[in-house]
PDB file of C-alpha atoms in Angstrom:
ATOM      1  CA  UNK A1204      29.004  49.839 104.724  1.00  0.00           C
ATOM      2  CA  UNK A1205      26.171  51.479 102.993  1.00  0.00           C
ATOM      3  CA  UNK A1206      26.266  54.537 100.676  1.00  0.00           C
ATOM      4  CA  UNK A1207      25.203  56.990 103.295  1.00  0.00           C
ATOM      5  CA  UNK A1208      27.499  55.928 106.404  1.00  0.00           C
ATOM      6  CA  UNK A1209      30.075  55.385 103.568  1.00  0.00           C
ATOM      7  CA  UNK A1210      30.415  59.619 102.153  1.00  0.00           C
ATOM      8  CA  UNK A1211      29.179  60.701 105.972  1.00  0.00           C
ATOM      9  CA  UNK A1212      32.376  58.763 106.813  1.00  0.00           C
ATOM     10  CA  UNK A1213      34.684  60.065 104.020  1.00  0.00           C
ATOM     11  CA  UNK A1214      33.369  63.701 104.520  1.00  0.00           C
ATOM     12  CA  UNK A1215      34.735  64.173 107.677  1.00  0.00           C
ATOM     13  CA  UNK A1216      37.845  62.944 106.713  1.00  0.00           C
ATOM     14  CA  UNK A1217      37.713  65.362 103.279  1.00  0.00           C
ATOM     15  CA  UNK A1218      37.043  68.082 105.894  1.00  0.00           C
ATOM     16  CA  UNK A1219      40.216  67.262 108.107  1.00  0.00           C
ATOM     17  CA  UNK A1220      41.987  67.039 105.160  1.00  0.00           C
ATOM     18  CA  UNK A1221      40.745  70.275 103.410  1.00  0.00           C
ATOM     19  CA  UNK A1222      41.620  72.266 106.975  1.00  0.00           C
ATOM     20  CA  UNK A1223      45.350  71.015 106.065  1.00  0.00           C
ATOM     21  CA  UNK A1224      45.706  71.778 102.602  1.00  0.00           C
ATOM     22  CA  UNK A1225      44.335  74.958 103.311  1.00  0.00           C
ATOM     23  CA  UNK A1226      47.155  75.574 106.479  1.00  0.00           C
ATOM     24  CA  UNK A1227      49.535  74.834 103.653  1.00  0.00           C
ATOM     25  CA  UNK A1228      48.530  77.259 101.494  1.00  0.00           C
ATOM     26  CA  UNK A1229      46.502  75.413  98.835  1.00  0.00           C
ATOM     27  CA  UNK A1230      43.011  76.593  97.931  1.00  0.00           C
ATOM     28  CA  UNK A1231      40.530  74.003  99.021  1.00  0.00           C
ATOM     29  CA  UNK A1232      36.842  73.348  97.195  1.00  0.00           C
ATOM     30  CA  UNK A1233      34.784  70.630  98.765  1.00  0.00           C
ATOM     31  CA  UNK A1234      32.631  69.085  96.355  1.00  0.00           C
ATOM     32  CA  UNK A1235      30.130  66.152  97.183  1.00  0.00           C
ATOM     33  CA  UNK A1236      29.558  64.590  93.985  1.00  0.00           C
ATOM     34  CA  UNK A1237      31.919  63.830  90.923  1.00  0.00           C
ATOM     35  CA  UNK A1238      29.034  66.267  89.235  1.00  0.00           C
ATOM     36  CA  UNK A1239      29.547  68.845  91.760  1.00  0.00           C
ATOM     37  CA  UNK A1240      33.067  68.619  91.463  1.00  0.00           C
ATOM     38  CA  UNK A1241      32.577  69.254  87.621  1.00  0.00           C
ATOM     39  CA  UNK A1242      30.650  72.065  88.516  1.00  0.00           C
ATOM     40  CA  UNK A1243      32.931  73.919  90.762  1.00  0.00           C
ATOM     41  CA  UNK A1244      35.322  73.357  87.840  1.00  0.00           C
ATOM     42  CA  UNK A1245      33.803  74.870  85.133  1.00  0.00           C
ATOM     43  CA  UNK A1246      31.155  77.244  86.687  1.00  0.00           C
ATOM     44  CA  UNK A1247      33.278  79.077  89.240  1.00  0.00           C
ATOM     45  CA  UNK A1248      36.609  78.712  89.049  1.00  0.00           C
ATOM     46  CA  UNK A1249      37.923  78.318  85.151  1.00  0.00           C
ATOM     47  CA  UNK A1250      35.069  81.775  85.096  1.00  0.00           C
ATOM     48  CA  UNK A1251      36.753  83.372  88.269  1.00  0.00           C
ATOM     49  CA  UNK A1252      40.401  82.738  86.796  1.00  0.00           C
ATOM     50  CA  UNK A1253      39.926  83.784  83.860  1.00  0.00           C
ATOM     51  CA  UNK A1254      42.583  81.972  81.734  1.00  0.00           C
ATOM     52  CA  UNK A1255      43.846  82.443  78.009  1.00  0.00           C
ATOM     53  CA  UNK A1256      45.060  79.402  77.593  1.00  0.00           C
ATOM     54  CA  UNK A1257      44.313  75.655  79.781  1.00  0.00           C
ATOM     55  CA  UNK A1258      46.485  72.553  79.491  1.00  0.00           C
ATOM     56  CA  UNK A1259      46.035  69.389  80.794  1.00  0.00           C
ATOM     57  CA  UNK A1260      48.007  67.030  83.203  1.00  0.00           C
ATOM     58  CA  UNK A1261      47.330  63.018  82.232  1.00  0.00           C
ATOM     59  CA  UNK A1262      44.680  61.892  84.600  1.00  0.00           C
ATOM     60  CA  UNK A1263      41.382  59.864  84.220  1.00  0.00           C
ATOM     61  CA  UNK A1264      39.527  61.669  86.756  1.00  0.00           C
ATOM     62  CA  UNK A1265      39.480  64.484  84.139  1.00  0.00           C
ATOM     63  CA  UNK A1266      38.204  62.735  81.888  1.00  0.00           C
ATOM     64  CA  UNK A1267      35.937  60.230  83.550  1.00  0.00           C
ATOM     65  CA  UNK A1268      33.837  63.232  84.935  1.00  0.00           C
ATOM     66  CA  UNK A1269      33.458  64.799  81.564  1.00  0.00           C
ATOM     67  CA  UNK A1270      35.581  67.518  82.719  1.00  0.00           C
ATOM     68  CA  UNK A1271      38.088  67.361  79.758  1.00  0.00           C
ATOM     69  CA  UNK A1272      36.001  67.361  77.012  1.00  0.00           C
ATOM     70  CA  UNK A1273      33.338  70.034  78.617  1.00  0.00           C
ATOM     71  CA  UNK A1274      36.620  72.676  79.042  1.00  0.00           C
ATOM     72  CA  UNK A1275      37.501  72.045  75.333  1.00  0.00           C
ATOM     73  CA  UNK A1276      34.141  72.162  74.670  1.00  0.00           C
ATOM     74  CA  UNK A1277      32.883  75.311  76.465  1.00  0.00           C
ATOM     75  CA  UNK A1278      36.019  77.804  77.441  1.00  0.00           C
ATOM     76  CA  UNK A1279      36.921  80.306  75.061  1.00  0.00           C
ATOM     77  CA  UNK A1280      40.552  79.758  75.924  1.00  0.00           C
ATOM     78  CA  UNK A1281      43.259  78.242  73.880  1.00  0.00           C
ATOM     79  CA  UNK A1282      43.200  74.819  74.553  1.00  0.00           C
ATOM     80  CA  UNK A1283      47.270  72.992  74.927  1.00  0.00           C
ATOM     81  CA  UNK A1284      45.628  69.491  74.280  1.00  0.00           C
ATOM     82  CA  UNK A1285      48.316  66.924  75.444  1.00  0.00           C
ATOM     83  CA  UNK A1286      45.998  64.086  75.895  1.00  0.00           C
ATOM     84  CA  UNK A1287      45.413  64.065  72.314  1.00  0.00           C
ATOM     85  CA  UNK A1288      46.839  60.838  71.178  1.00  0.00           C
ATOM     86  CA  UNK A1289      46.181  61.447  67.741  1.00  0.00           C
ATOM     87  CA  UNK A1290      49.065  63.415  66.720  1.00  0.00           C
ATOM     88  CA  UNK A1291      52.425  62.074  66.306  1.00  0.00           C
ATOM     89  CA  UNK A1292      54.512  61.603  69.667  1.00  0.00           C
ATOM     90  CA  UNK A1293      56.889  64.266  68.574  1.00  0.00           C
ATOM     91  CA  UNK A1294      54.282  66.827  68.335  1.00  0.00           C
ATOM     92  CA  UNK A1295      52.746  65.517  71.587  1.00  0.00           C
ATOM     93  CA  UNK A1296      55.769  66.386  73.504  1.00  0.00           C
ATOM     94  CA  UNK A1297      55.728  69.995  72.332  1.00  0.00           C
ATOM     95  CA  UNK A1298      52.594  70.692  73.506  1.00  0.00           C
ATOM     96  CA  UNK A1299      53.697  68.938  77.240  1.00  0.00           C
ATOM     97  CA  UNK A1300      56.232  71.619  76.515  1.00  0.00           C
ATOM     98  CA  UNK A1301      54.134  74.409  75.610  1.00  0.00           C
ATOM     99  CA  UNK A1302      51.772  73.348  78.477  1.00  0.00           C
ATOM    100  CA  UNK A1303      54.345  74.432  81.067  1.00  0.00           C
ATOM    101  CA  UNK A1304      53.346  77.958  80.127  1.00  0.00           C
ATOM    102  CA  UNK A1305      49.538  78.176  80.085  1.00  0.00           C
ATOM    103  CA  UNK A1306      47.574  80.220  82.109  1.00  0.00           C
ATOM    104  CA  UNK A1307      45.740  77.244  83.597  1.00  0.00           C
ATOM    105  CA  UNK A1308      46.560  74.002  83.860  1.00  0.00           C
ATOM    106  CA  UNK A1309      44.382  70.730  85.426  1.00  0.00           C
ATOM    107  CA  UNK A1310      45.537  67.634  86.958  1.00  0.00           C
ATOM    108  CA  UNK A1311      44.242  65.038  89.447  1.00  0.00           C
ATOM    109  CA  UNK A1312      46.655  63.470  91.781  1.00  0.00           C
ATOM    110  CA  UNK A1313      48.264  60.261  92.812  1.00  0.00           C
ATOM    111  CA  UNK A1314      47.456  60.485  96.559  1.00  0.00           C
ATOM    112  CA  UNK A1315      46.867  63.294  99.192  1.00  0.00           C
ATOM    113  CA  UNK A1316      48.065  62.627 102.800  1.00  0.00           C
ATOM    114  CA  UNK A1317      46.155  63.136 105.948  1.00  0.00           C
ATOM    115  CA  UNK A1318      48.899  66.494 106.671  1.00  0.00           C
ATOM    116  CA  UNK A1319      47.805  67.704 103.723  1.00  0.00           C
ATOM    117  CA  UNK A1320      50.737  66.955 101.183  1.00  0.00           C
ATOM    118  CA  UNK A1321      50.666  66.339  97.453  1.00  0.00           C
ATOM    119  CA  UNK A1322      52.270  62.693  96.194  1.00  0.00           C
ATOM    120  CA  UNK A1323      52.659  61.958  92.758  1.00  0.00           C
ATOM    121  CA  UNK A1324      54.878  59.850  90.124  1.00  0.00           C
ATOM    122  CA  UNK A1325      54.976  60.286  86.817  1.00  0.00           C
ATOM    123  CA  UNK A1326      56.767  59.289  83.758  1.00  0.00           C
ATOM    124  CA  UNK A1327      57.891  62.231  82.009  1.00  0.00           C
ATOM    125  CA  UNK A1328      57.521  64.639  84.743  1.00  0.00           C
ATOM    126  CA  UNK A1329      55.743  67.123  83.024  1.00  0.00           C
ATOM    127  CA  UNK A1330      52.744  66.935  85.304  1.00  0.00           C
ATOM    128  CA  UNK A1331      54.208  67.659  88.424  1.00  0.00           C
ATOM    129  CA  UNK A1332      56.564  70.025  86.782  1.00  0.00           C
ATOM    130  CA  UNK A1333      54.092  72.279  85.822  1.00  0.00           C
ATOM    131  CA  UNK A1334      52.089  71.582  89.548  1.00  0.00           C
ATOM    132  CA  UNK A1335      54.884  72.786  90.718  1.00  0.00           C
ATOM    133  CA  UNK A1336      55.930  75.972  88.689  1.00  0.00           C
ATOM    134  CA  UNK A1337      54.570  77.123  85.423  1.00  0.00           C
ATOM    135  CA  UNK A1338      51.354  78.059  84.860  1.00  0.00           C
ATOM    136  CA  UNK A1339      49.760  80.615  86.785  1.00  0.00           C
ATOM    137  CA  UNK A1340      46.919  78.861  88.523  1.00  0.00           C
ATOM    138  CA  UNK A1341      46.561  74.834  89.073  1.00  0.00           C
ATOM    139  CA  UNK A1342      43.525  73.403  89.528  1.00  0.00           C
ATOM    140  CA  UNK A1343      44.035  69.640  90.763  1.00  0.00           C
ATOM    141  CA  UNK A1344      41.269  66.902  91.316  1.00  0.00           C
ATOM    142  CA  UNK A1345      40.918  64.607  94.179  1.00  0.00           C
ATOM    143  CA  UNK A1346      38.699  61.759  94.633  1.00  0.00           C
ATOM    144  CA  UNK A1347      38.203  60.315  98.070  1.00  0.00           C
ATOM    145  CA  UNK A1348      39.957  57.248  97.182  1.00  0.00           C
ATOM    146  CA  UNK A1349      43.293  58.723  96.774  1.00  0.00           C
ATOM    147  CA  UNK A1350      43.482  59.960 100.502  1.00  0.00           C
ATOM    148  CA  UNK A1351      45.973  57.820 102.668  1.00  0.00           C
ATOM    149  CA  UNK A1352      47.511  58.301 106.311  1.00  0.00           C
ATOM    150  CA  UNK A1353      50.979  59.744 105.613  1.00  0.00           C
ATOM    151  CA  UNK A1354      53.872  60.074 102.483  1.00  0.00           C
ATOM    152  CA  UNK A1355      54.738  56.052 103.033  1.00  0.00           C
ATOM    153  CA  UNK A1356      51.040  55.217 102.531  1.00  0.00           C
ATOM    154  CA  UNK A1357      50.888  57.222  99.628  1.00  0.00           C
ATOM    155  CA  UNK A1358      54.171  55.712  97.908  1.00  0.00           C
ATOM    156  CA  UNK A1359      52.821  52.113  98.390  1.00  0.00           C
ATOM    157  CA  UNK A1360      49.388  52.887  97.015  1.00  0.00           C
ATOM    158  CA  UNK A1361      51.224  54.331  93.871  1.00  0.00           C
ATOM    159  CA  UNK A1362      53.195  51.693  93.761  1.00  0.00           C
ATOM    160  CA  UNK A1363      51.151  48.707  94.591  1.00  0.00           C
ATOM    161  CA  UNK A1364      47.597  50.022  92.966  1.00  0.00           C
ATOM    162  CA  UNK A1365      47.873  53.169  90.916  1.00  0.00           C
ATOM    163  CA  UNK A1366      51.170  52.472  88.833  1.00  0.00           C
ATOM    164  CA  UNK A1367      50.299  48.628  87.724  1.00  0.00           C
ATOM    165  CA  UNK A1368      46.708  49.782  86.793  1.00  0.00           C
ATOM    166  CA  UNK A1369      47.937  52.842  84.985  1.00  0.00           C
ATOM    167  CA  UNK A1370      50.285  50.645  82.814  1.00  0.00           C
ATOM    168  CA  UNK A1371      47.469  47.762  82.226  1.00  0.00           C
ATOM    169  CA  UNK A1372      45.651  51.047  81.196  1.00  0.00           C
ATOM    170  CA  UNK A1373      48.210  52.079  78.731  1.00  0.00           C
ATOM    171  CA  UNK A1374      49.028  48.617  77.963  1.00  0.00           C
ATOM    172  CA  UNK A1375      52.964  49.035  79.023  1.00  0.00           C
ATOM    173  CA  UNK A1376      55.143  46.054  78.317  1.00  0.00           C
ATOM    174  CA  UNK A1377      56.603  46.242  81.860  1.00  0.00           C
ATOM    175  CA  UNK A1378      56.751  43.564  84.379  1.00  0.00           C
ATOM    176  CA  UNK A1379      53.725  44.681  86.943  1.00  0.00           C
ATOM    177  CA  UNK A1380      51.093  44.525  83.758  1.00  0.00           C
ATOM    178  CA  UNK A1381      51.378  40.441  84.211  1.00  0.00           C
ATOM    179  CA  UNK A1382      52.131  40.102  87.956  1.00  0.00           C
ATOM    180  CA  UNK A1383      50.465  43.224  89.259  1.00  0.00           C
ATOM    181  CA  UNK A1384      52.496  45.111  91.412  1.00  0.00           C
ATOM    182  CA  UNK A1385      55.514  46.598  90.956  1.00  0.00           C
ATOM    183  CA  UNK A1386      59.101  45.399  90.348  1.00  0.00           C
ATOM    184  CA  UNK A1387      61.118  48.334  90.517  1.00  0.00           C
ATOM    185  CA  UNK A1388      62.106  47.380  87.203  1.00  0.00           C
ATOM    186  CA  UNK A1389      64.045  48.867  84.414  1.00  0.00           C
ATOM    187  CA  UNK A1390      62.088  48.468  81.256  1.00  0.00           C
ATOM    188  CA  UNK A1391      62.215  51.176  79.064  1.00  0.00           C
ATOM    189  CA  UNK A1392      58.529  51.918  78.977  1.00  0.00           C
ATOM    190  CA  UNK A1393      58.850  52.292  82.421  1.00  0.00           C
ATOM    191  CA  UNK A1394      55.779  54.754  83.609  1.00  0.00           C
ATOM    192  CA  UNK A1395      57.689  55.469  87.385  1.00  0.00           C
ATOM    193  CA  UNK A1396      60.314  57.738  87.100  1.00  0.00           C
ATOM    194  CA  UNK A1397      59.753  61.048  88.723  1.00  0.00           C
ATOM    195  CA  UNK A1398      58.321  61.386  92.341  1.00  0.00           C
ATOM    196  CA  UNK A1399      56.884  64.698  93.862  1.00  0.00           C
ATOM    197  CA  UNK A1400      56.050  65.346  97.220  1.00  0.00           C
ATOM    198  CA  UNK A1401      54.440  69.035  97.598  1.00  0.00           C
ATOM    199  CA  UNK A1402      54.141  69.848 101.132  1.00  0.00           C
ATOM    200  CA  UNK A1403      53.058  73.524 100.300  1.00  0.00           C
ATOM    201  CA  UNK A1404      51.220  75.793  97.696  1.00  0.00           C
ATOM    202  CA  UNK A1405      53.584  78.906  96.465  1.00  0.00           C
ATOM    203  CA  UNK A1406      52.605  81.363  95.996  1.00  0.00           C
ATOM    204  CA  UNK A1407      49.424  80.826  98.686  1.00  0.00           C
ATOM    205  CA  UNK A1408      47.102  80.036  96.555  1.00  0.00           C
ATOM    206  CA  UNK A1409      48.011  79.112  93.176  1.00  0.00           C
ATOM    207  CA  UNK A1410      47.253  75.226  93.743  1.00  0.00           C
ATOM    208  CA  UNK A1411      43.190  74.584  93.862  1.00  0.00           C
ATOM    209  CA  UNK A1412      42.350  71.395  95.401  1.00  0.00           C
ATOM    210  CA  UNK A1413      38.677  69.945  94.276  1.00  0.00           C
ATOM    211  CA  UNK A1414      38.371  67.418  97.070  1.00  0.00           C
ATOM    212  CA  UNK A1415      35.223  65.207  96.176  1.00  0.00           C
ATOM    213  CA  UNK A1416      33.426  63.025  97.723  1.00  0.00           C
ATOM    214  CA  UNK A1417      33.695  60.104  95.096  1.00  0.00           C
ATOM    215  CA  UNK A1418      36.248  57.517  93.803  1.00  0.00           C
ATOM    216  CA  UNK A1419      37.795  59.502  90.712  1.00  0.00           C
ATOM    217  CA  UNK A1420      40.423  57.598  88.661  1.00  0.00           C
ATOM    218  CA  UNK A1421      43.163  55.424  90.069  1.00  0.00           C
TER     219      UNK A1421
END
């Protein structure tokens, strides 16, 4: 398929999607390029929202668009950095801590279902925890790659794509980084530990969605 049939294709199903996410309360920004997506980001909604302070959820679509370094970069907000790795561990997990309480925080996610449903697994849990309650706005981006049919879909891609990479990323000792997929193991640097599935936004609203037309991350 070539480039053009290929985003006509996945922006009709961004639109379907979007129309969901929106029925479930999330705010919804289509974007058509990673770019654009960057963009809508820092030009409009980080201005419109106003925060004090911004944290960050772990994700490489953050980062691989440039978005994480332009907000610490640009913003005049405090900046929680917990993707520094840097600073001791200890001090890291304060700031996941402290992150729980900023004003903004910004995240991509593990997969987004054709009903319009967050699904995500994390380690620590202190990504979803603060999608979920927290700080007073989330903004979350989506690449087109992460959309799947329905929650089973979604677990399997985590499981079977996202999870394995992620660890071969963070070069994990667990089983999946030599056969690559998952073994519902029990290492103890075991990355897949805490699953979220958010159905709706609550308050309406508070979630932003960046759906964009691009592969972004895992």
């Amino acid at each position: 398929m070539t480039t053009a049939p290929r985003d006509a294709f996945y922006q009709l199903r961004l639109e379907a999607v979007a129309k969901k996410l929106e029925r479930n309360g999330f705010a919804v920004h289509l974007a058509q390029s990673a770019d654009a997506a960057k963009s809508i980001i820092l030009d409009t909604l980080i201005p419109t929202l106003a925060p004090r302070s911004i944290a960050f959820g772990g994700s490489m679509s953050l980062v691989d668009t440039g978005i994480y370094a332009a907000v610490k970069a640009q913003t005049p907000a405090a900046i929680i950095d917990t993707l520094d790795r840097s600073i001791p561990p200890s001090d890291l997990y304060e700031r996941r801590r402290q992150a729980l309480l900023a004003d903004l925080f910004l995240m991509g996610s593990n997969a987004v279902t054709e009903a319009g449903h967050l699904v995500n697994l994390d380690m620590l849990g202190n990504r979803v925890a603060a999608l979920h309650f927290g700080p007073r706005s989330v903004i979350v981006l989506v690449g087109r790659n992460k959309l799947v049919p329905d929650v089973d879909a979604a677990q399997s891609r985590i499981k079977y794509l996202a999870a394995p990479a992620n660890a071969l990323r963070l070069a994990m000792p667990t089983p999946c980084t030599t056969t690559g997929k998952c073994a519902e193991c029990a290492s103890p640097q075991r990355i897949c530990n805490v699953w979220t599935i958010t159905e709706r936004c609550y308050p309406e609203g508070r979630i932003h969605v960046v759906l964009t037309n691009a592969d972004l991350g895992l």
